[in-house]
Tab-separated table of C-alpha atoms in Angstrom:
chain	number	residue	atom	x	y	z
V	185	MET	CA	107.912	103.325	121.914
V	186	ARG	CA	104.371	102.190	122.750
V	187	ASP	CA	102.615	104.463	125.230
V	188	GLY	CA	99.424	102.394	125.124
V	189	TYR	CA	96.094	102.831	123.390
V	190	VAL	CA	92.880	104.797	123.580
V	191	ASP	CA	89.369	103.796	122.490
V	192	MET	CA	87.357	106.486	120.744
V	193	PRO	CA	83.784	106.670	119.407
V	194	ILE	CA	83.166	106.177	115.688
V	195	ARG	CA	81.744	109.699	115.401
V	196	ARG	CA	85.258	111.098	115.793
V	197	LEU	CA	85.768	110.199	112.115
V	198	ARG	CA	84.431	112.909	109.813
V	199	HIS	CA	83.364	113.006	106.188
V	200	PRO	CA	84.077	116.183	104.219
V	201	GLY	CA	81.746	118.823	105.538
V	202	ASP	CA	82.336	117.708	109.147
V	203	GLU	CA	79.683	115.002	108.874
V	204	PRO	CA	80.306	112.257	111.474
V	205	PHE	CA	80.460	108.592	110.579
V	206	GLY	CA	77.764	106.293	111.902
V	207	ASP	CA	76.377	103.114	110.359
V	208	ASP	CA	78.321	103.864	107.171
V	209	LEU	CA	81.656	102.831	108.684
V	210	PRO	CA	83.370	100.446	106.214
V	211	SER	CA	83.598	96.840	107.350
V	212	GLN	CA	87.422	96.762	107.177
V	213	VAL	CA	87.658	99.045	110.235
V	214	PRO	CA	88.006	96.900	113.377
V	215	LEU	CA	86.000	97.863	116.449
V	216	PHE	CA	86.508	97.025	120.107
V	217	ASP	CA	83.214	97.035	121.987
V	218	GLY	CA	81.919	99.384	119.321
V	219	ALA	CA	84.844	101.811	119.532
V	220	LEU	CA	87.873	102.691	117.422
V	221	ARG	CA	91.126	101.621	119.078
V	222	LEU	CA	94.031	103.971	118.452
V	223	SER	CA	97.554	102.939	119.296
V	224	VAL	CA	99.563	105.726	120.942
V	225	ASN	CA	103.262	105.746	120.046
V	226	ALA	CA	106.342	107.874	120.603
V	227	PHE	CA	109.644	107.451	118.764
V	228	ALA	CA	113.272	107.402	119.892
V	229	ILE	CA	116.130	108.454	117.625
V	230	ASP	CA	119.525	107.172	118.743
V	231	ASP	CA	122.606	108.899	117.312
V	232	GLY	CA	124.927	106.537	119.164
V	233	GLN	CA	125.406	108.916	122.054
V	234	ASP	CA	122.155	110.673	122.979
V	235	ILE	CA	118.476	109.931	122.462
V	236	MET	CA	116.005	112.310	120.851
V	237	LEU	CA	112.358	111.573	121.602
V	238	ILE	CA	109.615	112.599	119.209
V	239	ASP	CA	106.536	112.957	121.433
V	240	THR	CA	106.247	111.456	124.905
V	241	GLY	CA	102.753	109.990	125.287
V	242	SER	CA	100.237	110.990	127.937
V	243	SER	CA	101.732	109.858	131.270
V	244	ASN	CA	98.770	109.825	133.695
V	245	ALA	CA	97.013	112.813	132.133
V	246	TRP	CA	94.335	110.915	130.200
V	247	HIS	CA	93.115	107.302	129.951
V	248	PRO	CA	94.579	104.584	132.211
V	249	THR	CA	95.339	102.483	129.109
V	250	MET	CA	98.147	104.921	128.319
V	251	GLY	CA	101.268	106.206	130.030
V	252	LEU	CA	103.465	103.181	129.333
V	253	LEU	CA	106.398	105.059	127.787
V	254	PRO	CA	108.714	104.462	130.791
V	255	GLN	CA	108.148	100.704	130.486
V	256	ALA	CA	108.665	100.841	126.719
V	257	LEU	CA	111.995	102.625	127.130
V	258	SER	CA	113.061	100.064	129.712
V	259	GLU	CA	112.102	97.181	127.420
V	260	ALA	CA	114.145	98.807	124.640
V	261	ARG	CA	117.077	99.163	127.078
V	262	ILE	CA	117.109	102.924	126.692
V	263	ALA	CA	118.223	104.653	129.885
V	264	ILE	CA	116.174	107.775	130.539
V	265	ASP	CA	119.383	109.687	131.308
V	266	ARG	CA	120.315	109.370	127.623
V	267	VAL	CA	117.271	111.387	126.555
V	268	ARG	CA	118.639	114.897	125.972
V	269	THR	CA	116.168	116.268	123.401
V	270	VAL	CA	112.372	116.051	123.248
V	271	ALA	CA	110.531	117.451	120.228
V	272	PHE	CA	106.759	117.582	119.928
V	273	THR	CA	104.808	117.101	116.732
V	274	HIS	CA	102.044	119.161	118.382
V	275	THR	CA	100.721	119.915	121.837
V	276	HIS	CA	97.727	117.591	122.277
V	277	LEU	CA	97.770	115.873	125.652
V	278	ASP	CA	98.628	112.375	124.373
V	279	HIS	CA	101.919	113.746	123.028
V	280	ILE	CA	103.296	116.104	125.663
V	281	HIS	CA	102.530	114.886	129.179
V	282	GLY	CA	105.179	112.167	129.253
V	283	ILE	CA	107.849	114.716	130.163
V	284	VAL	CA	106.415	114.373	133.672
V	285	HIS	CA	106.469	110.858	135.137
V	286	PRO	CA	103.162	109.620	136.641
V	287	ASP	CA	104.711	109.946	140.114
V	288	GLY	CA	105.485	113.638	139.472
V	289	ARG	CA	109.207	113.377	138.793
V	290	ASP	CA	110.786	114.778	135.653
V	291	GLY	CA	110.403	112.114	133.020
V	292	PHE	CA	113.882	112.818	131.616
V	293	PRO	CA	116.219	114.303	134.223
V	294	GLN	CA	119.046	115.041	131.745
V	295	LEU	CA	116.805	116.861	129.266
V	296	THR	CA	118.622	119.836	127.728
V	297	ARG	CA	116.342	120.763	124.782
V	298	LEU	CA	112.555	120.872	124.661
V	299	LEU	CA	111.231	121.862	121.234
V	300	VAL	CA	107.624	122.960	120.679
V	301	PRO	CA	106.147	124.138	117.350
V	302	ARG	CA	106.313	127.923	117.483
V	303	ALA	CA	102.607	128.373	116.700
V	304	GLU	CA	101.724	126.251	119.745
V	305	LEU	CA	104.069	127.663	122.365
V	306	ASP	CA	101.248	129.517	124.108
V	307	MET	CA	99.157	126.346	124.090
V	308	PHE	CA	101.989	124.426	125.714
V	309	ARG	CA	102.542	127.147	128.296
V	310	SER	CA	98.864	127.028	129.277
V	311	VAL	CA	99.149	123.428	130.559
V	312	ALA	CA	99.413	123.756	134.339
V	313	ARG	CA	100.770	120.235	134.930
V	314	LEU	CA	103.815	121.091	132.810
V	315	SER	CA	104.490	124.489	134.386
V	316	ARG	CA	108.071	123.615	135.360
V	317	PHE	CA	108.854	123.279	131.636
V	318	HIS	CA	107.102	126.402	130.348
V	319	ASP	CA	110.207	128.586	130.365
V	320	ARG	CA	112.425	125.802	129.055
V	321	ALA	CA	110.429	125.308	125.850
V	322	GLU	CA	112.148	126.511	122.676
V	323	PRO	CA	110.271	127.383	119.458
V	324	LEU	CA	110.469	124.931	116.586
V	325	ASP	CA	110.051	126.118	112.996
V	326	PRO	CA	109.471	124.271	109.696
V	327	GLY	CA	112.765	123.552	107.987
V	328	GLN	CA	114.691	123.760	111.245
V	329	ARG	CA	117.425	121.183	111.699
V	330	LEU	CA	117.391	119.555	115.103
V	331	SER	CA	120.625	117.746	114.249
V	332	ALA	CA	122.591	116.840	111.155
V	333	ASN	CA	120.101	114.068	110.436
V	334	VAL	CA	116.749	115.410	111.692
V	335	GLU	CA	114.720	118.180	110.047
V	336	ALA	CA	111.289	119.620	110.919
V	337	VAL	CA	108.649	119.486	108.157
V	338	ALA	CA	105.427	121.504	108.308
V	339	ALA	CA	102.158	119.542	108.200
V	340	PRO	CA	99.518	121.857	109.708
V	341	GLY	CA	95.844	121.067	110.017
V	342	HIS	CA	95.434	118.595	112.821
V	343	GLU	CA	96.830	121.433	114.914
V	344	ILE	CA	98.095	124.842	113.863
V	345	GLY	CA	101.747	123.932	114.312
V	346	HIS	CA	101.556	120.204	113.568
V	347	THR	CA	105.034	119.121	112.486
V	348	CYS	CA	106.666	116.029	111.016
V	349	PHE	CA	110.317	115.085	111.393
V	350	ARG	CA	112.433	113.775	108.517
V	351	VAL	CA	115.222	111.535	109.774
V	352	THR	CA	117.979	110.550	107.355
V	353	SER	CA	120.781	108.007	107.568
V	354	ASP	CA	122.831	105.837	105.258
V	355	GLY	CA	119.956	103.363	105.328
V	356	GLY	CA	117.364	105.789	103.979
V	357	THR	CA	114.743	108.225	105.251
V	358	LEU	CA	112.150	107.927	107.998
V	359	LEU	CA	109.335	110.454	108.380
V	360	VAL	CA	107.910	110.666	111.905
V	361	TRP	CA	104.531	112.211	111.159
V	362	GLY	CA	102.603	112.597	114.392
V	363	ASP	CA	98.831	112.590	113.881
V	364	LEU	CA	98.696	112.660	110.098
V	365	VAL	CA	96.604	109.455	110.257
V	366	HIS	CA	94.408	108.397	113.180
V	367	VAL	CA	92.651	105.287	111.820
V	368	PRO	CA	95.023	103.444	109.479
V	369	SER	CA	92.453	100.835	108.457
V	370	LEU	CA	90.498	103.638	106.760
V	371	GLN	CA	92.479	106.804	106.084
V	372	PHE	CA	95.053	105.394	103.673
V	373	ASP	CA	92.301	104.120	101.411
V	374	ARG	CA	90.200	107.232	102.025
V	375	PRO	CA	92.551	110.086	102.962
V	376	GLU	CA	89.703	112.585	102.688
V	377	VAL	CA	88.333	111.252	105.988
V	378	ALA	CA	89.152	113.690	108.785
V	379	TRP	CA	89.163	113.585	112.587
V	380	GLU	CA	86.871	115.522	114.884
V	381	PHE	CA	89.815	117.010	116.779
V	382	ASP	CA	91.500	118.376	113.652
V	383	ALA	CA	91.830	122.116	114.219
V	384	ASN	CA	91.256	122.653	110.488
V	385	GLN	CA	89.893	119.601	108.691
V	386	GLU	CA	90.482	120.900	105.170
V	387	GLN	CA	94.072	121.801	105.956
V	388	ALA	CA	94.580	118.425	107.644
V	389	ARG	CA	93.324	116.671	104.500
V	390	ALA	CA	95.676	118.701	102.318
V	391	SER	CA	98.653	117.942	104.567
V	392	ARG	CA	97.774	114.243	104.658
V	393	LEU	CA	97.590	113.980	100.865
V	394	HIS	CA	100.838	115.933	100.441
V	395	ILE	CA	102.804	113.893	102.973
V	396	LEU	CA	101.407	110.545	101.803
V	397	ALA	CA	102.484	111.372	98.253
V	398	LEU	CA	105.959	112.440	99.420
V	399	ALA	CA	106.438	109.243	101.389
V	400	ALA	CA	105.159	106.982	98.623
V	401	ASP	CA	107.018	108.663	95.766
V	402	ASN	CA	110.325	108.815	97.651
V	403	ALA	CA	110.118	105.333	99.241
V	404	TRP	CA	110.413	106.789	102.733
V	405	CYS	CA	109.587	104.800	105.815
V	406	VAL	CA	107.003	106.449	108.030
V	407	ALA	CA	106.301	106.392	111.754
V	408	GLY	CA	102.943	107.462	113.122
V	409	ALA	CA	101.675	108.217	116.593
V	410	HIS	CA	98.432	106.343	115.901
V	411	LEU	CA	99.546	103.675	113.459
V	412	ASP	CA	99.141	100.218	114.950
V	413	SER	CA	102.077	99.559	117.270
V	414	PRO	CA	104.993	99.679	116.632
V	415	GLY	CA	103.765	102.211	114.104
V	416	VAL	CA	106.466	102.019	111.413
V	417	GLY	CA	106.065	101.023	107.771
V	418	ARG	CA	106.012	102.115	104.141
V	419	ILE	CA	103.449	103.877	101.957
V	420	PHE	CA	102.506	102.765	98.443
V	421	ARG	CA	100.183	104.274	95.893
V	422	THR	CA	97.101	102.366	94.740
V	423	GLU	CA	94.908	103.133	91.732
V	424	THR	CA	92.857	105.597	93.740
V	425	ALA	CA	94.685	106.326	97.021
V	426	PHE	CA	97.404	104.730	99.206
V	427	ARG	CA	98.149	101.649	101.271
V	428	PHE	CA	100.338	101.066	104.286
V	429	GLU	CA	102.611	98.085	104.814
V	430	PRO	CA	104.003	97.732	108.348
V	431	LEU	CA	107.661	96.814	108.772
């Protein structure tokens, strides 16, 4: 589900040692008026009865180029009343604010489960705009099964509780990985490149390398919050790193 996009300065990309990129940005990275353009995606898992959403976009809490999740759900013919579970990969604002509609209504009026990584519960409960949901949030732990086909997978670094979700079916495995990669035109080829807003850049690098290897070696599909919309594809190893092929 496409929530929109956000343009960010090149300096958000960081070499090891927290050194920002500048004129050394590789030519394969597209720029829009000198900025990096990040797609912002959420993902819907349909078990045939209810919908589970992984992340919810930003609603009207950040840039006006975002907050399109309600339109995306409508285009996909997903009634908001079918959304019963929302699980967050982490608590950054472009992932959590969509539980409140831009007009102030509950984004998902039939919501019965709201899952937040345990390490970030206090962070979630500090967001005033989401105060009506503070007491409804349940802790989410690595290895926890959200359903028979969805399991939480730890991937800390970008944030202290950053979590992926492994979704299995007869057709294979999909890993919804949140903010493991921010700039796909660069970070598959150079996974050592970090992001300014990583809470722990070294840990984020380690998680990225681990998850990329898992996805490539097990032929999993992946879904990323900042992969170019619609944000789903496969990972393959190269001689020195990885490459992404969108579906």
